[in-house]
PDB file of C-alpha atoms in Angstrom:
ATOM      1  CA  UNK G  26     -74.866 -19.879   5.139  1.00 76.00           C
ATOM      2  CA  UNK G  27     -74.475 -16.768   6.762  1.00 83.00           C
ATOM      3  CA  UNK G  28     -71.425 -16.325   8.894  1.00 90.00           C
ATOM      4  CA  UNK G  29     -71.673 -15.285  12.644  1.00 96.00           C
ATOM      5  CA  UNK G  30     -70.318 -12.060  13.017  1.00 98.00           C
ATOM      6  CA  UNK G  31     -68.632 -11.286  16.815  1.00 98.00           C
ATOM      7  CA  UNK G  32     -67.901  -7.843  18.152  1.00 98.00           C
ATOM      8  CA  UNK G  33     -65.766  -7.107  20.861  1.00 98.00           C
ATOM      9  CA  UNK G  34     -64.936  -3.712  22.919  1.00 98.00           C
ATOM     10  CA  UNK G  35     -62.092  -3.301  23.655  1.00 97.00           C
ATOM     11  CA  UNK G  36     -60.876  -1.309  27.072  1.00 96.00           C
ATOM     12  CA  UNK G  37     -61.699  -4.205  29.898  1.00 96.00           C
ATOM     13  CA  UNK G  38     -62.660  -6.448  27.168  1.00 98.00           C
ATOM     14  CA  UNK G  39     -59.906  -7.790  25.279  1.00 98.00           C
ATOM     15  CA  UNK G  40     -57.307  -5.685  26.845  1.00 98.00           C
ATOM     16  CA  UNK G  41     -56.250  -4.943  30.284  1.00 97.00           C
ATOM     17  CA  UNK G  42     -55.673  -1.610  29.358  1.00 97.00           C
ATOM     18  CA  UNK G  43     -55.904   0.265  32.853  1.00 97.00           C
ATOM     19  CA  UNK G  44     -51.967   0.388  34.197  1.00 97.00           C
ATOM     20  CA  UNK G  45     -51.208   2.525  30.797  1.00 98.00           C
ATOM     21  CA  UNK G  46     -54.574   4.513  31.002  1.00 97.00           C
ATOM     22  CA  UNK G  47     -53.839   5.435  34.937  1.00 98.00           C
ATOM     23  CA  UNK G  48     -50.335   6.140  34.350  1.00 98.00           C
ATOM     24  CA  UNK G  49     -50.956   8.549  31.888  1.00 98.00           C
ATOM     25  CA  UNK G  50     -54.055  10.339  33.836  1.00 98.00           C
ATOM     26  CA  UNK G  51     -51.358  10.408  36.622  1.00 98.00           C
ATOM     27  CA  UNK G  52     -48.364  11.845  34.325  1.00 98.00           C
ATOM     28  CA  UNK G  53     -51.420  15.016  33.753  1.00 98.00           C
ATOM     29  CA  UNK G  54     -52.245  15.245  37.282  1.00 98.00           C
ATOM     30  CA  UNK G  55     -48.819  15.534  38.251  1.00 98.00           C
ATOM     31  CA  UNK G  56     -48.369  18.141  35.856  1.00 97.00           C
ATOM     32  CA  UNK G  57     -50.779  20.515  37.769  1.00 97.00           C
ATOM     33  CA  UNK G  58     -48.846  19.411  41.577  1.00 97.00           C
ATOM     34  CA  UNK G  59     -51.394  16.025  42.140  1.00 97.00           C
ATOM     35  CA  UNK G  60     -49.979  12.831  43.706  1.00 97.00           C
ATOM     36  CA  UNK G  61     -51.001  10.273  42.114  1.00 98.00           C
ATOM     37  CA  UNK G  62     -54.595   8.570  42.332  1.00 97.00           C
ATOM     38  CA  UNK G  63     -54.338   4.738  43.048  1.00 96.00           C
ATOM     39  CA  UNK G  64     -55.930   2.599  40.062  1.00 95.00           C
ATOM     40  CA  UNK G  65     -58.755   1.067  42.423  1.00 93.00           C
ATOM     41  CA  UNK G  66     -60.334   4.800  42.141  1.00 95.00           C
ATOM     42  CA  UNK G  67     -59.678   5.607  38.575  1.00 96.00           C
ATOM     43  CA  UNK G  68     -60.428   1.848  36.689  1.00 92.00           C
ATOM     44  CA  UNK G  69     -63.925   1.979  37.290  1.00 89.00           C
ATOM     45  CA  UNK G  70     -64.702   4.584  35.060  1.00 90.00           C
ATOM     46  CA  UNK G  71     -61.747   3.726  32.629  1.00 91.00           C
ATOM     47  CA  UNK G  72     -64.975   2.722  30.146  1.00 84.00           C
ATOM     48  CA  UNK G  73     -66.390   5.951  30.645  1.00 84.00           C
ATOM     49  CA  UNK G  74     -63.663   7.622  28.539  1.00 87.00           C
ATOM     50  CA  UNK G  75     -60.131   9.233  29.822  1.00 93.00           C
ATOM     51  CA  UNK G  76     -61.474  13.079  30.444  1.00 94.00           C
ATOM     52  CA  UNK G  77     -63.743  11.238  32.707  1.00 94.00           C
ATOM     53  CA  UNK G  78     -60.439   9.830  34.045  1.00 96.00           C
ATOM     54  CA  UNK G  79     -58.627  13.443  34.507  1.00 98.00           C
ATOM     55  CA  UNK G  80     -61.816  14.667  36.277  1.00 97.00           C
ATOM     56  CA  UNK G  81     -62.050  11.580  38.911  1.00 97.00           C
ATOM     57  CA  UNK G  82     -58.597  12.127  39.402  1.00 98.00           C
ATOM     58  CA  UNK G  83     -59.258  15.587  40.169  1.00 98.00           C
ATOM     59  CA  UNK G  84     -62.638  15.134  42.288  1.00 97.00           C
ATOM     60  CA  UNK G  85     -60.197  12.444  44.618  1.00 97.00           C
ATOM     61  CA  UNK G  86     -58.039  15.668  45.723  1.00 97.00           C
ATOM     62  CA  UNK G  87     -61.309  17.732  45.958  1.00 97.00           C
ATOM     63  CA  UNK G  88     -60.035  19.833  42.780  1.00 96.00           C
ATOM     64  CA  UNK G  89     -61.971  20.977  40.543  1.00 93.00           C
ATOM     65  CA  UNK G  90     -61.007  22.986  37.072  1.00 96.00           C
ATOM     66  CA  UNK G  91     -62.673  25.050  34.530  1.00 96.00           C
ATOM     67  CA  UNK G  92     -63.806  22.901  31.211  1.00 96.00           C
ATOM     68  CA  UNK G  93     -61.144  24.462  29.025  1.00 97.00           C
ATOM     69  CA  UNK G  94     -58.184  23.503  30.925  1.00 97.00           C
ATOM     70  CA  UNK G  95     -59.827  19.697  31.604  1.00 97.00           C
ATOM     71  CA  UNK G  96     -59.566  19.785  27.903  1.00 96.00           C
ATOM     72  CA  UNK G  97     -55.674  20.611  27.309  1.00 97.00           C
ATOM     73  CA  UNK G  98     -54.868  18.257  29.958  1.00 98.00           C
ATOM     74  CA  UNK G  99     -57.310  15.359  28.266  1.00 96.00           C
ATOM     75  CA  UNK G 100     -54.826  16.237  25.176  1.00 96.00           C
ATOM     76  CA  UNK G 101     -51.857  16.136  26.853  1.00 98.00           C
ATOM     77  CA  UNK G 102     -53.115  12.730  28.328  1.00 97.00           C
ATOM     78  CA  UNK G 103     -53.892  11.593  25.019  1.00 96.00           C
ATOM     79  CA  UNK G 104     -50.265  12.190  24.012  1.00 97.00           C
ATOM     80  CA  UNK G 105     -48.407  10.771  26.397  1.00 98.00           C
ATOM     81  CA  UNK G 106     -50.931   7.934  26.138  1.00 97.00           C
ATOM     82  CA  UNK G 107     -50.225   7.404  22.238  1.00 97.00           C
ATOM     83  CA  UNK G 108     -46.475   7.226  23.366  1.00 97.00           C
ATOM     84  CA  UNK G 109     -46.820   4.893  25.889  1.00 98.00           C
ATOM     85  CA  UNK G 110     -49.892   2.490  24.960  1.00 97.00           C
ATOM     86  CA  UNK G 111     -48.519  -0.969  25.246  1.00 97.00           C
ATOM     87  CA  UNK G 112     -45.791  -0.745  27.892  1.00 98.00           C
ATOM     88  CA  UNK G 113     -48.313  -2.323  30.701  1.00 97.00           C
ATOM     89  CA  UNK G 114     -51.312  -3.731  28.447  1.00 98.00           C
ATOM     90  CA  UNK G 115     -51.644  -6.645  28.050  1.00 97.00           C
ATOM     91  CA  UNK G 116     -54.983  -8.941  26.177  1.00 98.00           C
ATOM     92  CA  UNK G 117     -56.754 -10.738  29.360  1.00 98.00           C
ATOM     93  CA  UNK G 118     -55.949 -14.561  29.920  1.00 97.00           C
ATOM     94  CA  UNK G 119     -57.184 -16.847  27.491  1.00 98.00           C
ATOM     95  CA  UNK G 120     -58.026 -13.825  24.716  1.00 98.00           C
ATOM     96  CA  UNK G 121     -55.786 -15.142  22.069  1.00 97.00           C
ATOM     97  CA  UNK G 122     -56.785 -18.668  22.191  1.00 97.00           C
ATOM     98  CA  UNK G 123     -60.821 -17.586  21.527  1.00 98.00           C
ATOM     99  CA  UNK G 124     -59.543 -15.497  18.658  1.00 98.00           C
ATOM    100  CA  UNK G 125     -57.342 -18.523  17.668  1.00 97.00           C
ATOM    101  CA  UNK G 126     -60.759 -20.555  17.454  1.00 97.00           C
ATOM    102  CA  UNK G 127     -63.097 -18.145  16.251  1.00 97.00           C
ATOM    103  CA  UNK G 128     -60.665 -17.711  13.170  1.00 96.00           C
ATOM    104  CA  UNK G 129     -60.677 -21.563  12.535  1.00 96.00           C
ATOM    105  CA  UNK G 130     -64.541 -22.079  12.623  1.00 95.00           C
ATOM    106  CA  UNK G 131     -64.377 -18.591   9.891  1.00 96.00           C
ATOM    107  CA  UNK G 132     -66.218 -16.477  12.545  1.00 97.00           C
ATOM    108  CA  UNK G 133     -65.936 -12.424  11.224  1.00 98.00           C
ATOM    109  CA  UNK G 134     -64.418 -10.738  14.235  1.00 98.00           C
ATOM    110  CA  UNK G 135     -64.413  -7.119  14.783  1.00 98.00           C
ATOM    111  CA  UNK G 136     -63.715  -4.403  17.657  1.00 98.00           C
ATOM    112  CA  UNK G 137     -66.236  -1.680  18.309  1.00 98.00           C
ATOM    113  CA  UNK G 138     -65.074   0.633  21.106  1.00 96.00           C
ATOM    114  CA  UNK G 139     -65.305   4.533  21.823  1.00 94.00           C
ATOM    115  CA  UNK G 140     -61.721   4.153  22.408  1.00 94.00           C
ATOM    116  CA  UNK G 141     -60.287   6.609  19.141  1.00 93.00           C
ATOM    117  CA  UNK G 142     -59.886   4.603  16.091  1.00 97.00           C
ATOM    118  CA  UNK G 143     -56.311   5.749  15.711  1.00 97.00           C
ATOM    119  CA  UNK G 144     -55.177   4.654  18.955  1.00 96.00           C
ATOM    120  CA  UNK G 145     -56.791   1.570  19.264  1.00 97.00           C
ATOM    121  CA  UNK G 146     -55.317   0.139  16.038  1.00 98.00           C
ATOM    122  CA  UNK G 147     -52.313   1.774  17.803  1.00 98.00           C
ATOM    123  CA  UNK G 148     -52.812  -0.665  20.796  1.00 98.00           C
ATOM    124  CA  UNK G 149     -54.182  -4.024  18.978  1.00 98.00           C
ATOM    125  CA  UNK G 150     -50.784  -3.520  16.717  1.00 98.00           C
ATOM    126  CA  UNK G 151     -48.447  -2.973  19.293  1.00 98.00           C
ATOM    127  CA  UNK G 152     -49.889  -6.234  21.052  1.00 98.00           C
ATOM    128  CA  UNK G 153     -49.579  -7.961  17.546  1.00 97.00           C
ATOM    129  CA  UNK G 154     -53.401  -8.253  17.388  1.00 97.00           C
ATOM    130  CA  UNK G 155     -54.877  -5.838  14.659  1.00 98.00           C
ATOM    131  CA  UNK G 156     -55.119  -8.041  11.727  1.00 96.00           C
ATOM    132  CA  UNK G 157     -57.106 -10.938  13.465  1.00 97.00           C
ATOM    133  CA  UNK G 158     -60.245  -8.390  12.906  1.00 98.00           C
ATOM    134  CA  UNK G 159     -62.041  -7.504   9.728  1.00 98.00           C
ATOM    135  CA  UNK G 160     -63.017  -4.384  11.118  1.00 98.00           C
ATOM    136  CA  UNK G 161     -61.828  -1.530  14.124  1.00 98.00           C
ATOM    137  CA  UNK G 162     -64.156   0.717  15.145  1.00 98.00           C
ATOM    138  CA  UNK G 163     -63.923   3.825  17.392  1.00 97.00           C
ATOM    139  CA  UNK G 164     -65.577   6.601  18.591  1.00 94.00           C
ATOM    140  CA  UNK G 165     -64.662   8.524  15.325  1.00 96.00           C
ATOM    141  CA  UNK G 166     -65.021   6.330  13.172  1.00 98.00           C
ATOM    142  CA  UNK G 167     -68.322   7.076  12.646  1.00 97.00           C
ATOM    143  CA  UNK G 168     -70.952  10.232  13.357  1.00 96.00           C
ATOM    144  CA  UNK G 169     -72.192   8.288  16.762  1.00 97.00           C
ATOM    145  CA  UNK G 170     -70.430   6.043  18.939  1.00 96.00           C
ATOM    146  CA  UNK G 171     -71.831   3.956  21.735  1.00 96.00           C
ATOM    147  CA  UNK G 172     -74.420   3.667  23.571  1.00 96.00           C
ATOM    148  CA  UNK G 173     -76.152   4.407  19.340  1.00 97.00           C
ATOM    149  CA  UNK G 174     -76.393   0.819  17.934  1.00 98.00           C
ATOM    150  CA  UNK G 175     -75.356   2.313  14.987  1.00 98.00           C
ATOM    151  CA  UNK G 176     -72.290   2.142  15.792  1.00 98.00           C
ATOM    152  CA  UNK G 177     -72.138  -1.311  16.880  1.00 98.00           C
ATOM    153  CA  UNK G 178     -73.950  -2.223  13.482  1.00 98.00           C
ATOM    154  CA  UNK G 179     -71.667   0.389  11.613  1.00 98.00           C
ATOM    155  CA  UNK G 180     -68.902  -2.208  12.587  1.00 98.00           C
ATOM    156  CA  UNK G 181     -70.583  -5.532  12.076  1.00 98.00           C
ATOM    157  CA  UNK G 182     -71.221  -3.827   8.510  1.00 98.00           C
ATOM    158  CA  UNK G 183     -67.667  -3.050   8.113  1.00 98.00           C
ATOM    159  CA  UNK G 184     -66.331  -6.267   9.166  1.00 98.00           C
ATOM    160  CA  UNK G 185     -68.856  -7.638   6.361  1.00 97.00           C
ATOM    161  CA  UNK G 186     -71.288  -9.236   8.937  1.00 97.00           C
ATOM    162  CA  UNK G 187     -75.232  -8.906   9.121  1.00 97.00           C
ATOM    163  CA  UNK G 188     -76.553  -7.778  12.091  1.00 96.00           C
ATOM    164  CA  UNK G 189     -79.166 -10.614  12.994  1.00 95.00           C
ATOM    165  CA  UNK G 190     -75.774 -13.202  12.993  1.00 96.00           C
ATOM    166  CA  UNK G 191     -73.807 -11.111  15.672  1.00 97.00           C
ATOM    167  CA  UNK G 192     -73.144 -11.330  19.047  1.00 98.00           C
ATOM    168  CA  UNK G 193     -71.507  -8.295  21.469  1.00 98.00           C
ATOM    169  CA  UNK G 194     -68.477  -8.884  23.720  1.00 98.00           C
ATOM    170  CA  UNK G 195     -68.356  -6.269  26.850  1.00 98.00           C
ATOM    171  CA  UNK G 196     -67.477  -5.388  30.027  1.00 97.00           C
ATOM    172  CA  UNK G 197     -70.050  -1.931  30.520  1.00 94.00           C
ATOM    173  CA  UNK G 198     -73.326  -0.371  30.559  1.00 94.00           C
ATOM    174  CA  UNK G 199     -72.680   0.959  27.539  1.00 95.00           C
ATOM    175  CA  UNK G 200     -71.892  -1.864  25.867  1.00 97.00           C
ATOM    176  CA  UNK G 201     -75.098  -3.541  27.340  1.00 97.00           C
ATOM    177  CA  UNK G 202     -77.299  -0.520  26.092  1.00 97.00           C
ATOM    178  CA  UNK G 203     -75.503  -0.492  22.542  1.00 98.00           C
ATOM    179  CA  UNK G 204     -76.297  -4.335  22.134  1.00 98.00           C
ATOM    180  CA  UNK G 205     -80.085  -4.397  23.270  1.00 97.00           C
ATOM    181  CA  UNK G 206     -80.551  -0.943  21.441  1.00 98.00           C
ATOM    182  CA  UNK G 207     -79.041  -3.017  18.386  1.00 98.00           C
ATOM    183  CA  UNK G 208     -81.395  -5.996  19.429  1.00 97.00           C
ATOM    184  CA  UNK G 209     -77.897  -8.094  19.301  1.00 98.00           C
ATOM    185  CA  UNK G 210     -77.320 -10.511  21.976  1.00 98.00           C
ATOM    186  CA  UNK G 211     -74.433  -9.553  24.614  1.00 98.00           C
ATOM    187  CA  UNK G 212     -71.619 -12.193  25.873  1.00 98.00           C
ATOM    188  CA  UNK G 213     -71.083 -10.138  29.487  1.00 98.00           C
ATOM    189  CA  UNK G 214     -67.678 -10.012  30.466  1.00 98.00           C
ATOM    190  CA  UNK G 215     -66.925  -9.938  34.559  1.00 96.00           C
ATOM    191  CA  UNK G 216     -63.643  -8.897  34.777  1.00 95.00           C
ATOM    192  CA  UNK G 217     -63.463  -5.236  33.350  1.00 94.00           C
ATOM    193  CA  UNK G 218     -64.242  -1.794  34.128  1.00 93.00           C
ATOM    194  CA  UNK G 219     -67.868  -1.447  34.552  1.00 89.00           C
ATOM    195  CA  UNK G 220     -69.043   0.371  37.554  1.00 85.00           C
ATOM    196  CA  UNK G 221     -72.113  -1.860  37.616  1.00 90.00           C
ATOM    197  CA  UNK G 222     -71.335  -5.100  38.292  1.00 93.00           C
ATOM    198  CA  UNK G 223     -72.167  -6.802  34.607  1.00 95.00           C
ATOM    199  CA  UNK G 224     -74.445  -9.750  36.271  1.00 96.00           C
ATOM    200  CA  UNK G 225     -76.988  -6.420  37.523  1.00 97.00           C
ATOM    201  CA  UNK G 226     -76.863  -5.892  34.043  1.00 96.00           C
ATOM    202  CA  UNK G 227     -78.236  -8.743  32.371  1.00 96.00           C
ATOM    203  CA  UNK G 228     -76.272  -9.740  30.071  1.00 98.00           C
ATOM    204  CA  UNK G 229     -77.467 -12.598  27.523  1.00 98.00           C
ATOM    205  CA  UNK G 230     -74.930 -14.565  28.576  1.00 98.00           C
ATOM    206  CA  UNK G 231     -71.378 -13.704  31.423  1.00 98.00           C
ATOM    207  CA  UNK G 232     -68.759 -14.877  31.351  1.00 98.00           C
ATOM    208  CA  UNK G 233     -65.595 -14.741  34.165  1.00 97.00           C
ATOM    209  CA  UNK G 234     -63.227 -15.689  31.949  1.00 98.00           C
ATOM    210  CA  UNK G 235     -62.449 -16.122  28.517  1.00 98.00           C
ATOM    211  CA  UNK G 236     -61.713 -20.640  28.712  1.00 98.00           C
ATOM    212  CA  UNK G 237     -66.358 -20.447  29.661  1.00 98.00           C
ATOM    213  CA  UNK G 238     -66.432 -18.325  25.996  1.00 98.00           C
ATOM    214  CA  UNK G 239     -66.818 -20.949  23.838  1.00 97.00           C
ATOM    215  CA  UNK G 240     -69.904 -22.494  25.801  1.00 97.00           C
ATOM    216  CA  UNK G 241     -71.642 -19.150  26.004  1.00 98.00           C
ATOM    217  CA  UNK G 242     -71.399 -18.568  22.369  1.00 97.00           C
ATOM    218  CA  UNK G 243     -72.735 -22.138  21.894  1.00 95.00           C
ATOM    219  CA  UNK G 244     -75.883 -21.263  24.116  1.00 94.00           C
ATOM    220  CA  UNK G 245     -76.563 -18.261  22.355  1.00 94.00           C
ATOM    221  CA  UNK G 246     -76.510 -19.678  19.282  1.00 89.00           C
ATOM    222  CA  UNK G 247     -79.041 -22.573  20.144  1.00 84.00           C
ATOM    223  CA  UNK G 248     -81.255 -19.883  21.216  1.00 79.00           C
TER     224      UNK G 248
END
């Protein structure tokens, strides 16, 4: 029998990753004379990638820079991010015990998120969670990166799944798009970063939090 293969993202997903990812977009504004931007403005487009992050923070103060210097100060964020990835992060309630349960029932469990590959096995170690999965994906890790399925089947590949037993975990648009491009069925997640609200999107299944997991995977599996 073929095992079920389940992918999660991981920013808003599995991790609560925003207090680290605004504190560091803040440390780069400050650097150029910004106050800091409160996290209600910057966490909804946390899954949108951290440049996106410098350049909301800059766009709240009505700044705006040339491309070349957005990119030394998405480097410099990227440092100080690498340095300081786990000191507010923390997996959302109820994470470890679905990973706990998936393991038990021998469920492949990956993470494929355009998060770098480097720093999010930086993150999932630091929060003692990298070798639960059989696979971490991120944007580099291969020539596309989400919304191109590929990328979400690159992972179910390397985690030793088969696409057509998978099921998506995630909290964006993009992660939407990525599954139904992938024609892999999407577990919704409420609670993260998405500036659509995830029921608009139409998910396969939604969840609010991770103890009504279980159930949804159940139903999609009947289907």
């Amino acid at each position: 029998m073929t095992p079920i293969t389940v992918v999660f993202d991981l920013d808003g997903t599995l991790v609560d990753t925003a207090p680290d990812l605004v504190n560091a977009t803040n440390h780069v504004l400050a650097g150029i004379g910004l106050p800091a931007v409160p996290e209600a403005v910057l966490r909804p487009v946390i899954s949108i990638g951290s440049r996106r992050m410098i350049e909301e923070g800059l766009s709240y103060h009505g700044r705006t820079l040339e491309a070349s210097r957005v990119d030394e100060m998405w480097r410099a964020l990227l440092a100080y991010y690498a340095d300081n990835i786990a000191v507010d992060s923390r997996p959302y309630p109820g994470v470890d015990a679905v990973l706990d349960d998936l393991q038990r029932q021998d469920i492949i469990i990956a993470v494929c998120t355009n998060k770098l590959e480097g720093l999010s096995r930086q993150l999932l170690s630091a929060l003692g969670m990298a070798r639960r999965f059989s696979a971490i994906c991120g944007r580099d890790t291969f020539q596309v990166c989400k919304p191109h399925p590929d990328h979400l089947i690159g992972a179910i590949t390397a985690a030793g799944g088969v696409a057509r037993h998978a099921v998506m975990v995630g909290d964006s648009d993009t992660d939407v798009s990525t599954a139904k491009a992938a024609g892999i069925p999407i577990i919704g997640v409420g609670f993260g970063y998405s500036e659509i609200p995830m029921r608009d999107l139409e998910p396969d299944a939604l969840i609010g939090h991770y103890r009504e997991f279980p159930a949804a995977l159940r139903r999609l599996q009947e289907r």
